[in-house]
Coordinates of C-alpha atoms and ligand atoms in Angstrom, one line a residue:
M1 CA -3.6 -70.0 -36.1
R2 CA -1.6 -67.7 -38.2
D3 CA -4.7 -66.6 -40.1
K4 CA -6.5 -65.9 -36.8
I5 CA -3.6 -63.7 -35.6
N6 CA -3.5 -61.8 -38.9
A7 CA -7.2 -61.2 -38.7
L8 CA -6.9 -59.9 -35.2
L9 CA -4.0 -57.7 -36.2
A10 CA -6.3 -56.1 -38.9
E11 CA -9.0 -55.8 -36.2
V12 CA -6.6 -54.0 -33.9
E13 CA -5.8 -51.5 -36.6
Q14 CA -9.4 -50.9 -37.5
F15 CA -10.9 -50.9 -34.1
P16 CA -12.4 -47.4 -33.5
V17 CA -11.0 -45.7 -30.4
G18 CA -12.2 -42.2 -30.9
N19 CA -13.9 -41.8 -27.5
K20 CA -13.6 -43.1 -24.0
E21 CA -16.2 -45.9 -24.4
Q22 CA -14.6 -47.2 -27.6
L23 CA -11.1 -47.2 -26.0
E24 CA -12.4 -49.1 -23.0
A25 CA -14.0 -51.7 -25.4
F26 CA -10.7 -52.0 -27.2
R27 CA -8.9 -52.5 -23.9
I28 CA -11.3 -55.2 -22.8
R29 CA -11.1 -57.0 -26.1
F30 CA -7.3 -57.0 -26.5
L31 CA -5.7 -56.2 -23.2
G32 CA -8.0 -57.1 -20.4
T33 CA -7.7 -60.2 -18.2
K34 CA -10.3 -62.0 -20.3
S35 CA -9.0 -60.7 -23.7
I36 CA -8.9 -62.5 -26.9
L37 CA -5.1 -62.6 -26.7
K38 CA -5.3 -64.6 -23.5
D39 CA -7.2 -67.3 -25.6
L40 CA -4.5 -67.1 -28.2
F41 CA -1.8 -67.7 -25.7
S42 CA -3.6 -70.7 -24.2
G43 CA -4.2 -72.0 -27.7
L44 CA -0.4 -72.1 -28.2
K45 CA -0.3 -75.5 -26.5
D46 CA -2.0 -77.0 -29.6
V47 CA 0.5 -75.6 -32.1
A48 CA 3.0 -78.0 -33.5
P49 CA 6.2 -77.8 -31.5
E50 CA 8.4 -76.6 -34.4
D51 CA 6.0 -73.7 -35.0
K52 CA 5.5 -72.7 -31.3
K53 CA 8.3 -70.2 -31.2
A54 CA 7.3 -68.3 -34.4
V55 CA 3.6 -68.3 -33.5
G56 CA 4.3 -67.2 -29.9
G57 CA 6.4 -64.3 -31.4
L58 CA 3.4 -63.3 -33.6
I59 CA 1.0 -63.2 -30.7
N60 CA 3.5 -61.1 -28.8
D61 CA 3.7 -58.7 -31.7
L62 CA 0.0 -58.5 -31.8
K63 CA -0.2 -57.8 -28.1
N64 CA 2.5 -55.1 -28.3
R65 CA 0.7 -53.4 -31.2
A66 CA -2.6 -53.4 -29.3
Q67 CA -0.8 -51.9 -26.2
E68 CA 0.8 -49.3 -28.4
K69 CA -2.4 -48.2 -29.9
F70 CA -4.1 -48.1 -26.5
D71 CA -1.4 -46.0 -25.0
A72 CA -1.3 -43.5 -27.9
F73 CA -5.1 -43.0 -27.8
N74 CA -5.3 -43.0 -24.0
Q75 CA -3.0 -40.0 -23.8
Q76 CA -4.8 -38.2 -26.7
G77 CA -8.0 -39.0 -24.9
E78 CA -7.1 -36.7 -22.1
T79 CA -6.7 -33.8 -24.5
T80 CA -10.0 -34.8 -26.2
E81 CA -11.7 -34.7 -22.9
S82 CA -10.3 -31.3 -22.1
E83 CA -11.6 -30.0 -25.4
V84 CA -15.0 -31.4 -24.6
S85 CA -14.8 -29.4 -21.3
G86 CA -14.3 -26.2 -23.4
M87 CA -10.6 -25.8 -22.5
D88 CA -7.7 -26.4 -24.7
F89 CA -4.7 -26.9 -22.6
T90 CA -2.4 -26.9 -25.6
R91 CA -3.1 -23.3 -26.4
P92 CA -0.4 -20.8 -25.4
G93 CA -1.3 -18.8 -22.3
E94 CA -2.6 -15.3 -22.4
G95 CA -0.3 -13.0 -20.4
K96 CA -1.9 -11.5 -17.3
K97 CA -1.4 -7.7 -17.0
I98 CA 0.6 -6.7 -14.0
G99 CA -0.9 -3.8 -12.1
S100 CA 1.1 -0.9 -10.7
I101 CA 1.0 1.1 -7.5
H102 CA -1.2 4.3 -7.8
P103 CA 0.9 7.4 -8.0
I104 CA -0.7 8.8 -4.9
S105 CA 0.4 5.7 -3.0
L106 CA 3.8 5.9 -4.5
L107 CA 4.3 9.4 -3.2
T108 CA 2.8 8.5 0.2
N109 CA 5.2 5.6 0.5
K110 CA 8.2 7.7 -0.4
F111 CA 7.1 10.4 2.0
T112 CA 6.6 7.8 4.8
E113 CA 10.0 6.3 4.1
I114 CA 11.7 9.6 4.4
F115 CA 10.1 10.5 7.7
K116 CA 10.6 7.0 9.1
R117 CA 14.3 7.7 8.8
L118 CA 13.8 10.7 11.1
G119 CA 12.1 8.6 13.7
F120 CA 8.5 9.4 12.8
V121 CA 5.8 6.7 13.1
V122 CA 2.7 6.4 10.9
A123 CA -0.8 6.6 12.3
D124 CA -4.1 7.1 10.6
G125 CA -7.4 8.6 11.8
P126 CA -11.0 8.2 10.8
E127 CA -12.4 9.9 7.7
I128 CA -15.8 10.4 9.4
E129 CA -15.0 12.8 12.1
D130 CA -16.7 14.8 14.8
D131 CA -16.6 18.6 15.1
W132 CA -14.2 18.4 18.1
H133 CA -11.4 16.6 16.3
N134 CA -11.7 18.4 13.0
F135 CA -12.3 21.9 14.3
T136 CA -12.8 22.8 17.9
A137 CA -9.8 21.0 19.4
L138 CA -7.7 22.6 16.6
N139 CA -8.5 26.0 18.0
T140 CA -11.2 26.6 15.5
P141 CA -14.4 27.0 17.6
E142 CA -17.9 27.4 16.2
E143 CA -18.3 30.7 14.3
H144 CA -14.5 30.9 13.7
P145 CA -14.1 32.5 10.2
A146 CA -11.5 29.9 9.3
R147 CA -14.3 27.2 9.1
D148 CA -15.6 29.0 6.1
M149 CA -12.4 28.3 4.2
Q150 CA -13.1 24.5 4.4
D151 CA -16.3 23.8 2.6
T152 CA -17.3 21.0 4.9
F153 CA -19.6 18.0 4.0
F154 CA -21.7 17.4 7.1
I155 CA -23.5 14.2 7.7
Q156 CA -27.2 15.0 7.3
Q157 CA -29.2 15.8 10.4
N158 CA -26.1 15.8 12.6
P159 CA -24.0 18.9 12.3
N160 CA -21.6 17.4 14.8
I161 CA -20.5 14.6 12.4
L162 CA -18.7 15.4 9.2
L163 CA -16.2 14.1 6.6
R164 CA -12.9 15.4 7.7
T165 CA -11.7 18.4 5.8
Q166 CA -8.0 18.0 6.9
T167 CA -5.8 15.3 8.3
S168 CA -5.0 17.7 11.1
S169 CA -7.7 15.9 13.0
G170 CA -5.3 13.0 13.2
Q171 CA -3.0 15.2 15.4
V172 CA -5.8 15.5 18.0
H173 CA -6.5 11.8 18.1
Y174 CA -2.8 11.0 18.5
M175 CA -2.1 13.6 21.2
E176 CA -5.2 12.5 23.1
N177 CA -3.8 9.0 23.3
K178 CA 0.0 9.4 23.5
K179 CA 2.4 11.4 25.6
P180 CA 5.4 13.3 24.3
P181 CA 7.9 12.9 22.8
I182 CA 5.6 12.5 19.7
R183 CA 6.8 12.2 16.2
V184 CA 4.0 11.1 13.9
I185 CA 2.9 11.4 10.3
S186 CA -0.7 10.7 9.2
P187 CA -1.6 10.3 5.6
G188 CA -5.2 10.0 4.4
R189 CA -8.1 11.2 2.4
V190 CA -10.0 14.4 3.1
Y191 CA -13.2 15.9 1.7
R192 CA -14.3 19.4 0.8
N193 CA -17.3 20.6 -1.1
E194 CA -15.4 22.2 -3.9
A195 CA -16.0 22.4 -7.6
I196 CA -14.0 19.8 -9.5
S197 CA -11.3 21.1 -11.8
A198 CA -7.8 20.4 -13.0
R199 CA -6.5 21.8 -9.7
A200 CA -9.2 21.0 -7.1
H201 CA -11.5 18.0 -6.2
C202 CA -14.1 17.2 -3.7
F203 CA -11.8 14.6 -2.2
F204 CA -8.1 14.6 -2.1
H205 CA -5.2 13.5 0.1
Q206 CA -3.1 15.1 2.7
I207 CA -0.2 14.1 4.9
E208 CA 0.0 15.5 8.4
G209 CA 3.2 15.7 10.5
L210 CA 3.5 16.4 14.2
Y211 CA 6.5 16.7 16.4
V212 CA 6.0 17.5 20.1
D213 CA 8.7 17.4 22.7
E214 CA 10.6 19.7 25.1
K215 CA 12.2 22.7 23.3
V216 CA 11.0 22.0 19.8
S217 CA 11.7 25.2 17.8
F218 CA 10.8 26.7 14.4
A219 CA 14.4 26.0 13.4
D220 CA 13.7 22.2 13.8
L221 CA 10.7 22.6 11.6
K222 CA 12.6 24.4 8.9
Q223 CA 15.5 21.9 9.0
T224 CA 13.1 18.9 8.8
L225 CA 11.2 20.4 5.9
D226 CA 14.4 21.2 4.0
F227 CA 15.7 17.7 4.5
F228 CA 12.4 16.3 3.3
A229 CA 12.3 18.5 0.2
K230 CA 15.8 17.5 -0.8
E231 CA 15.1 13.8 -0.3
M232 CA 11.9 13.9 -2.2
Y233 CA 12.8 16.2 -5.1
G234 CA 16.6 16.1 -5.3
E235 CA 19.7 17.8 -3.8
K236 CA 19.2 21.1 -5.4
T237 CA 15.7 21.7 -4.1
K238 CA 15.0 24.8 -2.0
I239 CA 12.2 25.5 0.3
R240 CA 10.5 28.9 1.0
L241 CA 8.3 29.5 4.1
R242 CA 5.8 32.4 3.7
P243 CA 4.1 33.8 6.7
S244 CA 0.4 32.7 6.8
F245 CA -2.4 31.9 9.2
F246 CA -3.8 28.7 10.6
P247 CA -5.9 28.6 13.8
F248 CA -3.9 25.7 15.1
T249 CA -0.4 27.0 14.6
E250 CA 1.4 30.2 15.8
P251 CA 3.4 31.3 14.0
S252 CA 2.2 29.7 10.7
A253 CA 3.7 29.5 7.3
E254 CA 2.9 28.3 3.8
M255 CA 5.6 26.0 2.4
D256 CA 6.8 26.3 -1.2
V257 CA 9.2 24.0 -2.9
S258 CA 11.4 25.2 -5.8
C259 CA 9.9 23.7 -8.9
S260 CA 11.8 20.5 -9.8
I261 CA 10.4 20.4 -13.3
C262 CA 11.9 23.7 -14.5
N263 CA 14.4 24.2 -11.7
G264 CA 12.9 27.5 -10.9
D265 CA 12.9 28.9 -14.4
G266 CA 9.2 28.8 -14.7
C267 CA 6.8 26.2 -16.3
N268 CA 3.1 25.3 -16.3
I269 CA 3.3 23.2 -13.1
C270 CA 4.6 26.2 -11.1
K271 CA 2.6 28.7 -13.0
H272 CA 5.8 30.3 -14.1
S273 CA 6.7 31.3 -10.6
G274 CA 9.5 28.8 -10.0
W275 CA 7.8 27.7 -6.8
V276 CA 5.1 25.2 -6.0
E277 CA 3.0 25.5 -2.8
I278 CA 2.6 22.2 -1.1
G279 CA 0.9 23.0 2.2
G280 CA 1.0 24.7 5.5
C281 CA 3.0 24.4 8.7
G282 CA 3.9 26.1 11.9
M283 CA 4.4 25.8 15.7
V284 CA 1.5 24.0 17.4
D285 CA -0.7 26.6 19.1
P286 CA -0.5 26.2 23.0
N287 CA -4.3 26.0 23.0
V288 CA -4.2 22.9 20.8
L289 CA -1.7 21.2 23.1
S290 CA -3.8 21.9 26.2
N291 CA -7.0 20.8 24.4
C292 CA -5.3 17.4 23.9
G293 CA -4.0 17.1 27.5
I294 CA -0.4 18.2 26.9
D295 CA 1.2 20.8 29.1
P296 CA 2.1 23.8 26.8
E297 CA 4.4 25.2 29.5
K298 CA 6.6 22.1 29.3
Y299 CA 6.2 21.0 25.7
S300 CA 6.2 22.7 22.3
G301 CA 5.8 21.3 18.8
F302 CA 5.7 21.8 15.1
A303 CA 3.1 20.6 12.6
F304 CA 2.6 20.5 8.9
G305 CA -0.1 19.4 6.5
F306 CA 0.8 18.9 2.8
G307 CA -1.4 18.1 -0.2
I308 CA -0.4 14.7 -1.6
E309 CA -1.9 15.5 -5.1
R310 CA 0.2 18.7 -5.3
M311 CA 3.4 16.9 -4.4
T312 CA 2.6 14.0 -6.8
M313 CA 1.8 16.4 -9.6
M314 CA 5.2 18.0 -9.3
K315 CA 7.1 14.7 -8.8
Y316 CA 5.6 13.0 -11.8
Q317 CA 4.6 16.1 -13.9
V318 CA 0.9 15.4 -13.8
K319 CA -1.0 18.4 -15.0
D320 CA -4.6 17.5 -14.1
L321 CA -5.6 16.4 -10.7
R322 CA -8.7 14.6 -12.0
L323 CA -6.5 11.9 -13.5
F324 CA -5.8 10.5 -10.1
S325 CA -9.3 9.4 -9.5
E326 CA -10.4 8.4 -13.0
N327 CA -8.8 5.0 -13.0
D328 CA -7.7 5.2 -16.6
V329 CA -5.2 2.3 -17.0
R330 CA -3.4 4.2 -19.7
F331 CA -2.5 6.8 -17.1
L332 CA -1.9 4.3 -14.3
E333 CA 0.3 2.1 -16.4
Q334 CA 2.8 4.9 -16.8
F335 CA 3.9 4.5 -13.2
K336 CA 5.0 0.8 -13.5
S337 CA 8.7 1.6 -13.6
E338 CA 8.4 3.6 -10.3
I339 CA 7.6 0.6 -8.2
Ligands
DAH1 N1 -4.8 21.6 7.7 C1 -4.4 22.6 6.9 C2 -5.2 22.6 5.6 O1 -5.8 21.7 5.3 C3 -2.9 22.4 6.5 C4 -2.0 22.6 7.7 C5 -1.5 23.9 7.9 C6 -1.7 21.6 8.6 C7 -0.6 24.1 9.0 C8 -0.9 21.8 9.6 C9 -0.3 23.0 9.8 O2 -0.5 20.8 10.5 O3 0.5 23.2 10.9 O4 -5.2 23.6 5.0

């Protein structure tokens, strides 16, 4: 009996368990319900009574050893299987790169947050527009010379449908659908057939603002823009409104912000003038109000439209507007900390 146990112990040690099938064969032989060990235990009854305890102990040791070996290889087997499937779960993970918010979105979010505090809501309009919303309703009828300034992309064969050249079209949509008081900003992408350079692109982004109520004045406009500039670029920021012309506002102005890079001393971003132009503004022309079904005798309003790229370039000292649309991660990664 002892010899048999010793022989089986040797067999347990040598039994190959390198794969699933071998391990299963091992289990059946030594641990299953019809295993060889079962036979050994039932053979115990024939062992001399004084030997029974010792032999029983040996069979138990054999059983424990078989179980140990099975357990060890059973666990390993899982790894082996995963290796076969081409995956090694024991390898340290490769870190996933975390993306960042695009600087244009960062600035838009900040802008929105500032105007929300003043009670403005956000609304967007379509990028594919009709002539009425992009031009005619905005007091820019056909043959108006101001149309030439905006090199429009028309949809072929239909001169009535175009890619919007300005977010001002959003004003028209909003006023057609809502009654005063209106306080809305409308950010979005616009398109113009312009040569691409460090300062211009065939698509870019604007943010439009519109406030219509009783007795809205130019002083309200100035105050709002001054508040915005200080919130966006810092306490010391100044604004400058230069008389200008837009068909949809009267009077109209061009808005400059003191350069936050050089604090007005002169640098590349402000072309050594100390000021950066960020867009236009003015009092909504009464014709625009009545085109949109709002009584100009009762209501007045101000509007503005700013270039988001311009504002972003100054905020983050970006010198070339093309960087915004190239999707170079080395550029985009620099804005991680701004989130
Ligand atoms: N839409 C004008 C442009 O693209 C910018 C603008 C000027 C918008 C004056 C306005 C405004 O709302 O009042 O050049």
